[in-house]
XYZ file of C-alpha atoms in Angstrom:
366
model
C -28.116 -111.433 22.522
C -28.291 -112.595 19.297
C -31.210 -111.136 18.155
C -30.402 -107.891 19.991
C -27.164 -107.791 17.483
C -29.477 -108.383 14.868
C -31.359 -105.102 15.508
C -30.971 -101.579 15.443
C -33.646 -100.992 17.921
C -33.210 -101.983 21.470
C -35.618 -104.190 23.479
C -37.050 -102.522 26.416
C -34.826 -104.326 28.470
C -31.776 -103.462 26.902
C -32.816 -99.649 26.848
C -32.936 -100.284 30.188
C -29.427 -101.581 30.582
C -27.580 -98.622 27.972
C -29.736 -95.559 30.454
C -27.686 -97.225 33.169
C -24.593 -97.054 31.211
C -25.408 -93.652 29.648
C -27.516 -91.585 31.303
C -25.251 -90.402 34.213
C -25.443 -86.780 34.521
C -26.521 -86.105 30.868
C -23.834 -88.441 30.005
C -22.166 -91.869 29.164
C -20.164 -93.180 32.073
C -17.266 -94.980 29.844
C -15.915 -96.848 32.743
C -19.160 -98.469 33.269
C -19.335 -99.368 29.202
C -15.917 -100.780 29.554
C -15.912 -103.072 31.906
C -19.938 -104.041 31.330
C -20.371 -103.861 28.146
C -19.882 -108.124 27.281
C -22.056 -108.754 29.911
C -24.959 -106.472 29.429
C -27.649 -106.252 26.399
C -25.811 -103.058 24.406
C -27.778 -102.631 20.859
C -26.231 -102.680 17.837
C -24.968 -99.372 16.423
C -26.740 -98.025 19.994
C -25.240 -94.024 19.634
C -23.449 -91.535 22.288
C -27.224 -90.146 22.993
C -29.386 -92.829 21.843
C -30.398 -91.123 18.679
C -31.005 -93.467 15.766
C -32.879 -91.871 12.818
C -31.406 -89.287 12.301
C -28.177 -90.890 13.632
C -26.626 -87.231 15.614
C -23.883 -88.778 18.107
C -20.923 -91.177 17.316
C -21.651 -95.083 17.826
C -20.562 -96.340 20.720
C -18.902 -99.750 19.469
C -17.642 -101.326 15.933
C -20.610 -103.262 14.635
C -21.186 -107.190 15.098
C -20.374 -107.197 10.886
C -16.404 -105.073 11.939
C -13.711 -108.574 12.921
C -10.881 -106.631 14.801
C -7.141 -108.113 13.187
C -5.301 -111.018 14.648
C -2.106 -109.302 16.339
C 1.495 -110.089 14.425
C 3.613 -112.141 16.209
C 6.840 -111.512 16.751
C 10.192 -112.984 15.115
C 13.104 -114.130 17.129
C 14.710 -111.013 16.000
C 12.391 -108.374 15.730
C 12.047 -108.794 19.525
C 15.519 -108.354 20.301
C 15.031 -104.839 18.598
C 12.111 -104.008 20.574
C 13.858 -105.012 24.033
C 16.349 -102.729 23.258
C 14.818 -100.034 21.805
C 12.480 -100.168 25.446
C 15.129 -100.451 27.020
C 16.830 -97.316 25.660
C 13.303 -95.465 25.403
C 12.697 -96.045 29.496
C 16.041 -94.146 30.060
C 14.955 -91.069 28.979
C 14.228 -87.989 31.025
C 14.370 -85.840 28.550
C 13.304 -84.954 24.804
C 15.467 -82.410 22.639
C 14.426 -79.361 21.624
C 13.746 -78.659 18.127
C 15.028 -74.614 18.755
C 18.755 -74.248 18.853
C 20.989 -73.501 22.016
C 18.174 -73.930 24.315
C 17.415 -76.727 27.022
C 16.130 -80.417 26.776
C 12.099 -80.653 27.797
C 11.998 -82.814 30.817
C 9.779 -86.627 29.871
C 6.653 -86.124 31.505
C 3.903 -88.300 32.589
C 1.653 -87.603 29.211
C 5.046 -88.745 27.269
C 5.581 -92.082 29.095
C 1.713 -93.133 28.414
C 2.290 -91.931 25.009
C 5.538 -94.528 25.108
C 3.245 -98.311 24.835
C 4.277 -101.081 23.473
C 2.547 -100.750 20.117
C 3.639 -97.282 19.823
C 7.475 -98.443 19.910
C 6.446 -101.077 17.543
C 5.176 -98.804 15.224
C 8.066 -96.746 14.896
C 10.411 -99.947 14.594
C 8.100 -101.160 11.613
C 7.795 -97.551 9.673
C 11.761 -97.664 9.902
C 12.241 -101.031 9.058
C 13.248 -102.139 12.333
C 16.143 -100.018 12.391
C 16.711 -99.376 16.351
C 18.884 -96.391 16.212
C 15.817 -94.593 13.330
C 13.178 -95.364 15.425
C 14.632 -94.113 18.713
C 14.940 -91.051 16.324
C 11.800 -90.500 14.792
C 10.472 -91.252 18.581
C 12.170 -88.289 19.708
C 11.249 -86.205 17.151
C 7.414 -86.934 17.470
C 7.683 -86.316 21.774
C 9.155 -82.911 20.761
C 6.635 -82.300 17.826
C 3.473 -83.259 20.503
C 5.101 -80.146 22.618
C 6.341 -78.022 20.506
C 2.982 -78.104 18.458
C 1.076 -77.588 21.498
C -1.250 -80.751 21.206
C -2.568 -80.418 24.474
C -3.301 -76.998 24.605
C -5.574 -77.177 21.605
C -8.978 -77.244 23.392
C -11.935 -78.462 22.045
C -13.531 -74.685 22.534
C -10.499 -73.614 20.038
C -11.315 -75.973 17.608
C -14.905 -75.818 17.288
C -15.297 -72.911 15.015
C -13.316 -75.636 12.835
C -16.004 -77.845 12.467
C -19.052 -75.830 13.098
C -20.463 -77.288 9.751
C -19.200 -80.791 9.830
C -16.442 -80.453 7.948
C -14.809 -83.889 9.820
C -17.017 -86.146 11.253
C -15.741 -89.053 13.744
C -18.384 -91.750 13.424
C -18.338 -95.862 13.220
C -15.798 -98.497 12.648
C -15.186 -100.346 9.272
C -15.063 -104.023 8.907
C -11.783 -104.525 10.743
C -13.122 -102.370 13.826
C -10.686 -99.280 12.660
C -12.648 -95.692 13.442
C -13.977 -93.867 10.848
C -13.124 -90.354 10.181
C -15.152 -88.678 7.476
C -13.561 -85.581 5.694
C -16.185 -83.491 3.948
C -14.213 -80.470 1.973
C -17.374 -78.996 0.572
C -18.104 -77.915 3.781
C -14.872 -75.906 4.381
C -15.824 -72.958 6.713
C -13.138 -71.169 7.904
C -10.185 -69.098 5.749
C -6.746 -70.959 5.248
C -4.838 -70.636 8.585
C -2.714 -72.977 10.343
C -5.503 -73.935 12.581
C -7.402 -75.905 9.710
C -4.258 -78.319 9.972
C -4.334 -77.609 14.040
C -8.462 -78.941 13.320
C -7.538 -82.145 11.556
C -4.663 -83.042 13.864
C -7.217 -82.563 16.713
C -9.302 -84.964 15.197
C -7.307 -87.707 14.530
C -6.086 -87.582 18.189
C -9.542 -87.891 19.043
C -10.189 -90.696 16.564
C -7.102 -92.522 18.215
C -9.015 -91.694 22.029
C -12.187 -94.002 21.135
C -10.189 -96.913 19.263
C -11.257 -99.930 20.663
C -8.944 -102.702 22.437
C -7.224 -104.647 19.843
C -6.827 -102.093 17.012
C -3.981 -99.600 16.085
C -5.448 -98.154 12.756
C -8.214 -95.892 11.302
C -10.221 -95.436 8.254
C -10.040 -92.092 6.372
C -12.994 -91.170 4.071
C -12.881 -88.609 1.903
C -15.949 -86.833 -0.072
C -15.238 -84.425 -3.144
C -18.705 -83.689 -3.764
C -20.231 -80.778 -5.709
C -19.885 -78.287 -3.296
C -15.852 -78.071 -3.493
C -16.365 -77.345 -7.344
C -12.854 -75.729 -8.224
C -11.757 -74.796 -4.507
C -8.696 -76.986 -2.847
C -6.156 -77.023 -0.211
C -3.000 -75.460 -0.700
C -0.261 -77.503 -2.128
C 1.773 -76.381 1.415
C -1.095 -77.597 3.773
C -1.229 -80.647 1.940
C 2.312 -81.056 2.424
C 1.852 -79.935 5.682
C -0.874 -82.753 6.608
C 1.072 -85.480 4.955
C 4.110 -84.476 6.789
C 2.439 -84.724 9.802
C 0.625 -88.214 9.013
C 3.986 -90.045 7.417
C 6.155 -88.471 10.590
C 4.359 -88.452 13.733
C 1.022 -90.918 12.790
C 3.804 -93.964 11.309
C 1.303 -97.231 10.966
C -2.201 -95.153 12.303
C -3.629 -94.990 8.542
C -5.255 -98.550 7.488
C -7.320 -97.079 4.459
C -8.286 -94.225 3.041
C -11.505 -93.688 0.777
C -12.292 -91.318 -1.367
C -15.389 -90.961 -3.631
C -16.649 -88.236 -6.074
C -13.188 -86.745 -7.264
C -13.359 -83.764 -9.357
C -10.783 -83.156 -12.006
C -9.045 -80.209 -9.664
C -8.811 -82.765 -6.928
C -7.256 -85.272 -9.057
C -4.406 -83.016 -10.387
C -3.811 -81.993 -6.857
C -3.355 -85.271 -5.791
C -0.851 -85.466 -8.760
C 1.274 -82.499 -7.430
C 1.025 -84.039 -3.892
C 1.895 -87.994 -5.140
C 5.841 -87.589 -5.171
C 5.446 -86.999 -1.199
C 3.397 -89.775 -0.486
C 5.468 -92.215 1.216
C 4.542 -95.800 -1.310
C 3.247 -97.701 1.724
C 0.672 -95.042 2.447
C 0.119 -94.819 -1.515
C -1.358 -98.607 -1.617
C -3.905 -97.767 1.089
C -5.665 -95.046 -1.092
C -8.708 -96.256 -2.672
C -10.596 -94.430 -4.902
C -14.655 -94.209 -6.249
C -15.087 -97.512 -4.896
C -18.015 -99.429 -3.668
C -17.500 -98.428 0.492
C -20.054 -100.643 1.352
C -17.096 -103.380 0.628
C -15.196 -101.427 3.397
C -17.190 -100.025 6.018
C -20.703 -102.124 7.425
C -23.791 -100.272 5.834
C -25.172 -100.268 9.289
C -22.773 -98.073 10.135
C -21.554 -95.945 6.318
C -23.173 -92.858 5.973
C -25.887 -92.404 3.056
C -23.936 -89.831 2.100
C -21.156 -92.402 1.236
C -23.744 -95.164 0.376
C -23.970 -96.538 3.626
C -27.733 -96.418 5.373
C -26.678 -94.675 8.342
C -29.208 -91.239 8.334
C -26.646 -88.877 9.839
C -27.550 -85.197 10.682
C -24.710 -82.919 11.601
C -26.174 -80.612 14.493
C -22.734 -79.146 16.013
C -24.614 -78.396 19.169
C -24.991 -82.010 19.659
C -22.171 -83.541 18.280
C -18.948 -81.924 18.980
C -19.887 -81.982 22.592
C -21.189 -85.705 22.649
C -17.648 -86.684 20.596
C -15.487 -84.674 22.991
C -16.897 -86.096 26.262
C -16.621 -89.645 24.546
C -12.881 -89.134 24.360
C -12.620 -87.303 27.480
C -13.628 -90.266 29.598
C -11.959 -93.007 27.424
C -8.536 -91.019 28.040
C -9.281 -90.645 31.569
C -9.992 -94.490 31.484
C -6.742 -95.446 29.730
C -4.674 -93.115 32.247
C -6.407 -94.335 35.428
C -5.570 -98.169 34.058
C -1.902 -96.922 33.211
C -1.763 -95.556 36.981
C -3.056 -98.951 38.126
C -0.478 -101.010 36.124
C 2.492 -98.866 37.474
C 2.905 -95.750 35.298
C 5.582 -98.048 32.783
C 6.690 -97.067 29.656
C 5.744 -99.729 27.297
C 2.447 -100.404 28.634
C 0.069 -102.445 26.274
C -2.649 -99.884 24.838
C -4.978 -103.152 24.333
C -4.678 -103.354 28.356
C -4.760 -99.500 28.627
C -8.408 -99.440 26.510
C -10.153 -101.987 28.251
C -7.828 -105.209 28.222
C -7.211 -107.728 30.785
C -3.959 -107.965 31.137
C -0.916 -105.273 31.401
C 2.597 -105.498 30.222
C 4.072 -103.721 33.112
C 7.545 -103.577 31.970
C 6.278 -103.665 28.139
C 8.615 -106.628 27.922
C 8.296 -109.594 24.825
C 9.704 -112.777 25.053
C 9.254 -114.712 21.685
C 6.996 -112.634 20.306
C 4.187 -112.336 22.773
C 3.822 -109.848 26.002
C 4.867 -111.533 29.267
């Protein structure tokens, strides 16, 4: 094992081991990677499709170098809040409608997975473990997932979106948090409401192949030549942030962005008064990424060694399957545990252990 984590080309015997695991119909069977994946011989950085120079599929786990965070424990208090915040949140049957003089949306199934453990958490810390805010800003995100038609936007609907690569989903940093790469100069499309709909997509994705034991992801950001004196739109950038401070509380870990132009810098000027100042310390900017993100798994194009070739044809089906089967993993595993709100999503994404009734008693799940 050890020297097969010290390699980026698999022994014979471990290729062996990752067809088993991926070549099941053409594809990777996640369940299998899951629940196998300690036991069996997976190389390091091994990719979605095997590819390795150039690099044309996601990586299928954080790399040996990535050292997932310890989780927070609890205080006396900050447990009481969450019991009754749960406690509130599993009475619900319904969430409001943002449209006036029209009907509650029944909770559905897709809301109560959406309900875990860390996910109340999160809300409890972006509103300073304020019960009554969080319950909320909950409410106000289950209506925003329906009203904004999350699930209806299909990965056919998107594509044209990222037919050049525009936002590529690929490695883990050095705290196992996916990385999502946002590459401007390669805008494609005209300024419509699905660009946002495209990035919103994507970071739903990038929450799909998160591993067990992290909550956050890594957002890198190239200005490079090609954007020259072209930019977003001060109201989609309000839009996104919106969005990201509102219905993503406590997803963004860092964000990196190299090769700013002056345009891009006075944007991010006009944009600065609506950055929330906890998201504001996470932006980092022209720095060394290799400090931030393993080389073995950093594109070149950021300074990392990873040889990456965007072929659409390849990718955005390789990435959507990935997430396919890792949701239909976490929601088989939810089923299993007894469809609770407040389920642990480090059970629900490969764990041992569920929550069941997402209760805490001093500070850790019982």
């Amino acid at each position: 094992m050890a020297a097969a984590a010290q390699s980026q080309q698999p022994s014979n015997a471990e290729t062996v081991q990752m067809d088993s695991l991926t070549k099941v119909n053409g594809s990777i069977d996640i369940q299998d990677l899951h629940t196998s994946a300690a036991k069996l011989s997976i190389a390091e950085n091994a990719t979605v499709d095997g590819s390795t120079d150039p690099v044309k599929t996601p990586f299928i786990n954080p790399s040996s170098q990535s050292k997932l965070p310890t989780p927070p424990v609890l205080t006396e208090d900050q447990s009481t809040k969450y019991s009754k915040l749960l406690s509130s949140v599993q009475g619900w049957t319904t969430k409001p409608s943002s449209t006036p003089n029209t009907s509650a949306i029944p909770i559905t199934d897709s809301d109560r997975i959406w309900l875990t453990r860390e996910c109340i958490l999160r809300y409890l810390r972006a509103t300073k473990w304020d019960v009554n805010q969080a319950a909320i800003r909950l409410q106000a995100t289950l209506t925003w997932r329906h009203e904004y038609g999350l699930e209806n936007h299909s990965p056919e609907y998107i594509s044209p979106e990222n037919a050049t690569g525009k936002q590529v989903l690929i490695g883990f940093d050095i705290n196992g948090r996916p990385c999502l790469y946002l590459n401007p100069g390669k805008q494609n499309t005209e300024r419509t409401n699905r660009q946002v709909e495209g990035l919103v997509f994507m970071l739903e994705r990038t929450l799909d192949i998160m591993p067990a034991g992290q909550e956050m992801l890594a957002l890198l950001i190239n200005f490079d030549k090609k954007m020259g004196g072209d930019r977003p739109p001060l109201w989609q950038g309000k839009q996104v942030l919106n969005i990201l401070q509102s219905h993503y509380p406590e997803r963004l870990g860092r964000s990196l962005v190299i090769n700013i132009p002056w345009v891009v810098w006075t944007f991010f000027k006009l944009i600065n008064p609506f950055i929330d100042p906890a998201t504001r310390e996470k932006l980092k900017f022209d720095q060394d990424l290799r400090q931030f993100v393993p080389p073995t798994q950093l594109l070149k194009t950021y300074g990392g060694d990873v040889n990456f070739v965007y072929d659409h044809d390849v990718y955005w089906p390789a990435l959507n399957e990935l997430a396919a089967k890792k949701r239909a993993m976490m929601t088989e595993r939810w089923i299993k545990a007894g469809k609770k709100i407040g389920e642990s999503e480090h059970y629900l994404r490969g764990g041992e252990e569920a929550v069941g009734n997402g209760s805490v008693e001093n500070g850790h799940v019982s």
